[in-house]
Coordinates of C-alpha atoms and ligand atoms in Angstrom, one line a residue:
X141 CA 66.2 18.4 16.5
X142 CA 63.2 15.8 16.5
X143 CA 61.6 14.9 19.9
X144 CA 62.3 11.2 20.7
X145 CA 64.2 12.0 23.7
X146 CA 62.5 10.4 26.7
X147 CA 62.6 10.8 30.3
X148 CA 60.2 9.5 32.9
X149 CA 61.0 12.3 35.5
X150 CA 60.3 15.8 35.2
X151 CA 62.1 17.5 32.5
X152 CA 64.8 19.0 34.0
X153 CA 69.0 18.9 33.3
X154 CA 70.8 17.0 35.5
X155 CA 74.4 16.4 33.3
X156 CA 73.2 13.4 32.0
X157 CA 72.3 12.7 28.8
X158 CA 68.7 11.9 28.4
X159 CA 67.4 8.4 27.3
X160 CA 66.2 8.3 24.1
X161 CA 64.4 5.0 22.3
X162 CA 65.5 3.6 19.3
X163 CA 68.8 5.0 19.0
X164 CA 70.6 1.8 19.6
X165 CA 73.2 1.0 22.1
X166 CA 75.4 4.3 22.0
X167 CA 74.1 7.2 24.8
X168 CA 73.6 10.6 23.2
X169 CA 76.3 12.5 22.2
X170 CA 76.7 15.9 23.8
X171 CA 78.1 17.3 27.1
X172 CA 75.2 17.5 29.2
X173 CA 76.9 18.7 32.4
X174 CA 77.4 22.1 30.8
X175 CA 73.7 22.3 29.7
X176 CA 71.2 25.0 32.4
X177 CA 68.4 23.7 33.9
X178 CA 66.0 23.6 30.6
X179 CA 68.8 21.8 28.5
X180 CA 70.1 25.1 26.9
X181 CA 74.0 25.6 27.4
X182 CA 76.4 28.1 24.9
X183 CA 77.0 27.7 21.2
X184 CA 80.9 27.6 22.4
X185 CA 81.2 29.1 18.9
X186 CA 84.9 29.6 19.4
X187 CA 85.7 25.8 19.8
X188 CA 84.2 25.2 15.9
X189 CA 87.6 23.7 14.4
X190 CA 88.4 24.7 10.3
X191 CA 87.9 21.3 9.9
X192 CA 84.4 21.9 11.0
X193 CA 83.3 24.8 9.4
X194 CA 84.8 23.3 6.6
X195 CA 82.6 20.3 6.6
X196 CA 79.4 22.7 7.2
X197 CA 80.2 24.4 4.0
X198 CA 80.3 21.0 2.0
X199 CA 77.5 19.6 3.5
X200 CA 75.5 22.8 3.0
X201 CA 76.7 23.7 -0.5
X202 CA 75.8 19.8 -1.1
X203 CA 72.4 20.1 -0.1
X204 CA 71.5 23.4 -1.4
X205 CA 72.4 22.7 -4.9
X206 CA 69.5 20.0 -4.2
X207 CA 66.4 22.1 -3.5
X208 CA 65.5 23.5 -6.8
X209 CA 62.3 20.8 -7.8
X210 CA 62.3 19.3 -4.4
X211 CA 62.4 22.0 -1.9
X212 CA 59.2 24.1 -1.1
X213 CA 59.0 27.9 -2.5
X214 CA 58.9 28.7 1.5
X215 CA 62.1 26.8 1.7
X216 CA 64.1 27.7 -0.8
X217 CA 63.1 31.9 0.3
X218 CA 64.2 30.7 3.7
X219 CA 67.4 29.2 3.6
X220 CA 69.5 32.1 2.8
X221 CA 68.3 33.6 6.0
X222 CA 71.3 31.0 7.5
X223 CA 74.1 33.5 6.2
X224 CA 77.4 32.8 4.9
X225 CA 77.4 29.1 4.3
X226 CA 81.5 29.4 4.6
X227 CA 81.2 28.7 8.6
X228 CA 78.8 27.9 10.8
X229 CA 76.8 30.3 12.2
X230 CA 76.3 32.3 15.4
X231 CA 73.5 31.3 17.0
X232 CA 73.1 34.8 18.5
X233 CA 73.0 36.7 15.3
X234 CA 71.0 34.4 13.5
X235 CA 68.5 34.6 16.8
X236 CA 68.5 38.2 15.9
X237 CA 67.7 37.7 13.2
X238 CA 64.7 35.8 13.3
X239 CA 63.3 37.4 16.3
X240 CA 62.9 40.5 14.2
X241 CA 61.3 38.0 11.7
X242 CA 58.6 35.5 13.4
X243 CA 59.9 36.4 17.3
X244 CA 61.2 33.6 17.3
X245 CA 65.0 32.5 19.1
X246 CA 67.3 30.0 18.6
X247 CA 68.9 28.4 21.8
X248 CA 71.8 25.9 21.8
X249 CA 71.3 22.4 23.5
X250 CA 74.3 19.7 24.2
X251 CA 71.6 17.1 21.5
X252 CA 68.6 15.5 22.2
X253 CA 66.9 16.6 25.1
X254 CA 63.9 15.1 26.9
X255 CA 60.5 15.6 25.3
X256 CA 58.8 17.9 27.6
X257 CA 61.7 20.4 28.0
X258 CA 61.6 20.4 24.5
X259 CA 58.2 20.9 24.2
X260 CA 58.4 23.8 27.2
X261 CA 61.1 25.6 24.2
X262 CA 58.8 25.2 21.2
X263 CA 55.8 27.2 23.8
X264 CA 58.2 29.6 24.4
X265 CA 59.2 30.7 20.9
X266 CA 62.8 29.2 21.4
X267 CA 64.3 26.1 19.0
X268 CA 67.1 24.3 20.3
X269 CA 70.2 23.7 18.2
X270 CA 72.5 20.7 18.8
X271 CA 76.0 22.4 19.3
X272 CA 78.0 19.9 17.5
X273 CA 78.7 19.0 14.5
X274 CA 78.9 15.1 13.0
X275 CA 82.5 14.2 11.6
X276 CA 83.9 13.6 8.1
X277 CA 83.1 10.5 7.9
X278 CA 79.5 11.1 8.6
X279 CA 79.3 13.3 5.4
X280 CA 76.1 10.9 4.6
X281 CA 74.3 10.1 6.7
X282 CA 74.2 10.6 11.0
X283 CA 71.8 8.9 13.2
X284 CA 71.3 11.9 15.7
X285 CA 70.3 15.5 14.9
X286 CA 73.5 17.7 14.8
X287 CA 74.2 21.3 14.0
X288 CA 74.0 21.0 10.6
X289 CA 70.7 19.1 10.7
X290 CA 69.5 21.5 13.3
X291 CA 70.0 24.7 11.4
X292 CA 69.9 23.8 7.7
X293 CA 66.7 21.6 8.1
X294 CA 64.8 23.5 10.6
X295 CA 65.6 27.2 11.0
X296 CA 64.6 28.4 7.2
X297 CA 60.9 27.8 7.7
X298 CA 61.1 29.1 11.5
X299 CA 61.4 32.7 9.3
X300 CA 57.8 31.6 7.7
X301 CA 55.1 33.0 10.0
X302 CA 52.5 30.2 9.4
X303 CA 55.3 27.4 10.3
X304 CA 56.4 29.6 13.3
X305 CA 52.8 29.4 15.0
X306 CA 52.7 25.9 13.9
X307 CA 55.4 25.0 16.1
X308 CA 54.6 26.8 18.9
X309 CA 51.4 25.3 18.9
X310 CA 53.0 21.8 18.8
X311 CA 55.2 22.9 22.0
X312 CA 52.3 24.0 23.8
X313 CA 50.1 21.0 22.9
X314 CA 53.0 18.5 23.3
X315 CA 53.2 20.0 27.1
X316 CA 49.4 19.0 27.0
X317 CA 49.8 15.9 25.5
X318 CA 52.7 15.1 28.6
X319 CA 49.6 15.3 31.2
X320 CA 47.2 13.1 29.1
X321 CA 50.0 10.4 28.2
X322 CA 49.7 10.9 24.8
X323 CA 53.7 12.0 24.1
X324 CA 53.8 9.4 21.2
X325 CA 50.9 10.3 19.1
X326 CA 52.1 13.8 19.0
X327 CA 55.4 12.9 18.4
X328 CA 54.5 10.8 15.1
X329 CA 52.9 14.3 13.9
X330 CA 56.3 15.5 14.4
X331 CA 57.7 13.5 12.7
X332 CA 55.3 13.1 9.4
X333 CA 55.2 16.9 9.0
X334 CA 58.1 18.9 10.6
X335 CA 60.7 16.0 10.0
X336 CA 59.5 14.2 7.3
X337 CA 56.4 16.3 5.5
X338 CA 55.3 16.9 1.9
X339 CA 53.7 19.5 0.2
X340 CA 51.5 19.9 -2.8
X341 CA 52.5 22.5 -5.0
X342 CA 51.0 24.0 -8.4
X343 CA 54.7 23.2 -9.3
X344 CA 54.7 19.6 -8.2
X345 CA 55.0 17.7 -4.9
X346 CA 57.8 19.1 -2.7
X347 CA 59.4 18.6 0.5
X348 CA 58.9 20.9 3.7
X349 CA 60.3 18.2 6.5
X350 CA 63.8 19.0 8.1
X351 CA 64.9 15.5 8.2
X352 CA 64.4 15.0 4.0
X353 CA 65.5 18.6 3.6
X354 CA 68.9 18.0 5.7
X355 CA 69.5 14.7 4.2
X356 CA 71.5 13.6 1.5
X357 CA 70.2 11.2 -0.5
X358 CA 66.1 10.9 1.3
X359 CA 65.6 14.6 -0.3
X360 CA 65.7 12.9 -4.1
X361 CA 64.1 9.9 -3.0
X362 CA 60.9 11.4 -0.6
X363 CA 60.0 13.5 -4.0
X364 CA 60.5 11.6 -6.5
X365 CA 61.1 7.5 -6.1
X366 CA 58.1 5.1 -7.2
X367 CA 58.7 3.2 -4.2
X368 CA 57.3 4.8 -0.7
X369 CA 53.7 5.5 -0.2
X370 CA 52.8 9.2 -0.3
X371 CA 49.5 9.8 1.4
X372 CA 46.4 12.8 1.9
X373 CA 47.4 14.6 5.3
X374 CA 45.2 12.6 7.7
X375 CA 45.9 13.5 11.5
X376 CA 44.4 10.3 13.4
X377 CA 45.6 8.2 10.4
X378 CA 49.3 9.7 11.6
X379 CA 48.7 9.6 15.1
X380 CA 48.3 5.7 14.9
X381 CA 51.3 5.0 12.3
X382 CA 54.7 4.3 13.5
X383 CA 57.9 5.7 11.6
X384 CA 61.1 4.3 11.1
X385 CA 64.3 6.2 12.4
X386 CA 67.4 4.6 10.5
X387 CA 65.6 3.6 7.0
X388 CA 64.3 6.0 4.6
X389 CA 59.6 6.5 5.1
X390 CA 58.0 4.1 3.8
X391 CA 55.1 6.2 4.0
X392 CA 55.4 10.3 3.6
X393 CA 51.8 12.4 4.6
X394 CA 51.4 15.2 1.7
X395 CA 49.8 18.8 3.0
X396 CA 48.0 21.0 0.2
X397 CA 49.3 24.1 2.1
X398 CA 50.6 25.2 5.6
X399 CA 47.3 27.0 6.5
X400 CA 45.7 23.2 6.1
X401 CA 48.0 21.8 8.6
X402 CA 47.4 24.6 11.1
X403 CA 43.5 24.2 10.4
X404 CA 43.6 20.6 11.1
X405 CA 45.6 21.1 14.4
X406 CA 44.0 23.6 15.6
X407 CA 40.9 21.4 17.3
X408 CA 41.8 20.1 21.2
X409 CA 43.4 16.7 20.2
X410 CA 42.1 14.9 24.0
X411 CA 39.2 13.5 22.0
X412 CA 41.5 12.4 19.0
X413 CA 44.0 10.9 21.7
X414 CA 41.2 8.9 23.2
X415 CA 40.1 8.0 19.9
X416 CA 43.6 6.4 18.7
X417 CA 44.3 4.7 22.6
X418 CA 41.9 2.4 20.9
X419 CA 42.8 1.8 17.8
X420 CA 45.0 -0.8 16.4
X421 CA 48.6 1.0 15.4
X422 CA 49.9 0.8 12.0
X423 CA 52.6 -0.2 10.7
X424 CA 55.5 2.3 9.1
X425 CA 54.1 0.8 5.3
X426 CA 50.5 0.3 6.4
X427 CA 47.4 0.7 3.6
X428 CA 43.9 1.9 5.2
X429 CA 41.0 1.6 3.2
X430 CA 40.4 5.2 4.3
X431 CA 43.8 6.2 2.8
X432 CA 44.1 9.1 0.2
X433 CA 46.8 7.7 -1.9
X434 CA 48.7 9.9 -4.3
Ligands
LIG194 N1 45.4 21.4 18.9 C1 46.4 20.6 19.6 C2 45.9 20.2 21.0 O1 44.9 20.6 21.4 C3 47.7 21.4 19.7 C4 48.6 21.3 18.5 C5 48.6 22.2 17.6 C6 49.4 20.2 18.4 C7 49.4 22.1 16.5 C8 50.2 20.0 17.3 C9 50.2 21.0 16.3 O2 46.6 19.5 21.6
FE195 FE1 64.9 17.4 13.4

């Protein structure tokens, strides 16, 4: 799940899909008429085809033969929290399972979902899944987050208490950031940690972001190709840089560890808001002279 879902009024399901920027011309996928209130609705477990499960296994076994050398330790400890990688799992056991772990629970939604019902989940200790899963002939690459980005990207570092309290705090200060009007600067911290974040290891640079995690080919290149900038975690410097959602980064934000991303989150971002409402934006490849380059 990443939050570019968009919705001027209040957050709340009404059986339409919400609208979402940069997505292009098709609506979201999903039934959103079977979704409560806060966008959650049922797994429907039982309506998974072979075909499907199939397709998780492949796409799972494919990107788990991936992680040693890319993936962070965390990671890599993590993932075989998902179970049996034969079918897709039960978003009830696996809920168990990580409420015993962090306290945290996983909740199905119909797919994107507006940004401050998403956020109101995140405060809550509750990460929504998207129910369905993309078909064969997305094997490589899907432009929305589906099941198998959902679980297989996210859910192994929701076991990791640091990350757990990391994205809580997000939730709670993306409901902030709703009431001072500053949805988008949070949401490009989103994405240049939780989607698309690097870490420095004693091993090597590694990748801790869902979206290079889940994806095919972007996991390979995030770590290891001499073309995208990689950059020193700077939160301001983020806050003003726009991403790109259909091309791999041109520029990836590398943490030394998870306790210095929850260190420099912790402060109250209003002043940092105020501070980048005016300052020019960046581009997805921008250079600052104040840039850390790596
Ligand atoms: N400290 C942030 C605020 O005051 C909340 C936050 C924490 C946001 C962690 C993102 C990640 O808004
Ligand atoms: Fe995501």
């Amino acid at each position: 799940m990443n939050n570019t879902g968009r919705t001027d009024a209040k957050a709340v399901n009404q059986g339409v899909a919400p609208v979402t920027y940069g997505t292009g011309d098709r609506p979201p996928r999903g039934d959103y008429a079977s979704a409560r209130s806060d966008f959650t609705c049922d797994q429907f477990w039982e309506r998974y085809t072979a075909q499907d499960h199939d397709l998780y296994r492949r796409l799972y076994e494919r990107q788990a033969a991936q992680l040693p050398g890319l993936a962070c330790d965390e990671f890599i400890e993590a993932v075989q929290h998902l179970g049996d990688p034969r079918r897709i799992p039960r978003f009830d056991e696996l809920s168990a399972a990580l409420t015993k772990a962090t306290r945290w629970q996983i909740v199905a939604v119909p797919g994107l979902i507006p940004e401050e019902a998403f956020f109101a989940l995140l405060a809550q200790r509750k990460f929504p899944v998207t129910g369905w899963l993309r078909s064969p002939d997305e094997f490589d690459y899907v432009v929305e987050p589906d099941v198998f980005h959902d679980l297989f990207g996210h859910v192994p570092l929701l076991f990791n208490p640091l990350f757990a309290d990391y994205m809580q705090a997000y939730g709670a200060g993306g409901l902030k950031a709703s009431r001072l009007q500053a949805c988008e600067y949070l949401a490009r911290l989103y994405w240049y940690t939780v989607e698309f974040g690097l870490i420095h290891t004693p091993a090597g640079l590694r990748a801790y972001g869902a979206g290079i995690l889940s994806s095919a080919a972007e996991l390979r290149y995030s770590v290891t190709s001499p073309e995208p900038q990689r950059l020193g975690f700077d939160l301001t410097r983020i806050m003003r840089t726009r991403y790109k959602i259909d091309s791999y980064q041109a520029s990836y934000f590398v943490i030394d560890s998870f306790r210095q991303l929850i260190a420099a989150t912790a402060p109250d971002f209003a002043p940092y808001y105020r501070q980048v409402a005016v300052a020019p934006e960046l581009a997805p490849d921008a250079r600052v002279a104040t840039d850390r380059k790596l």
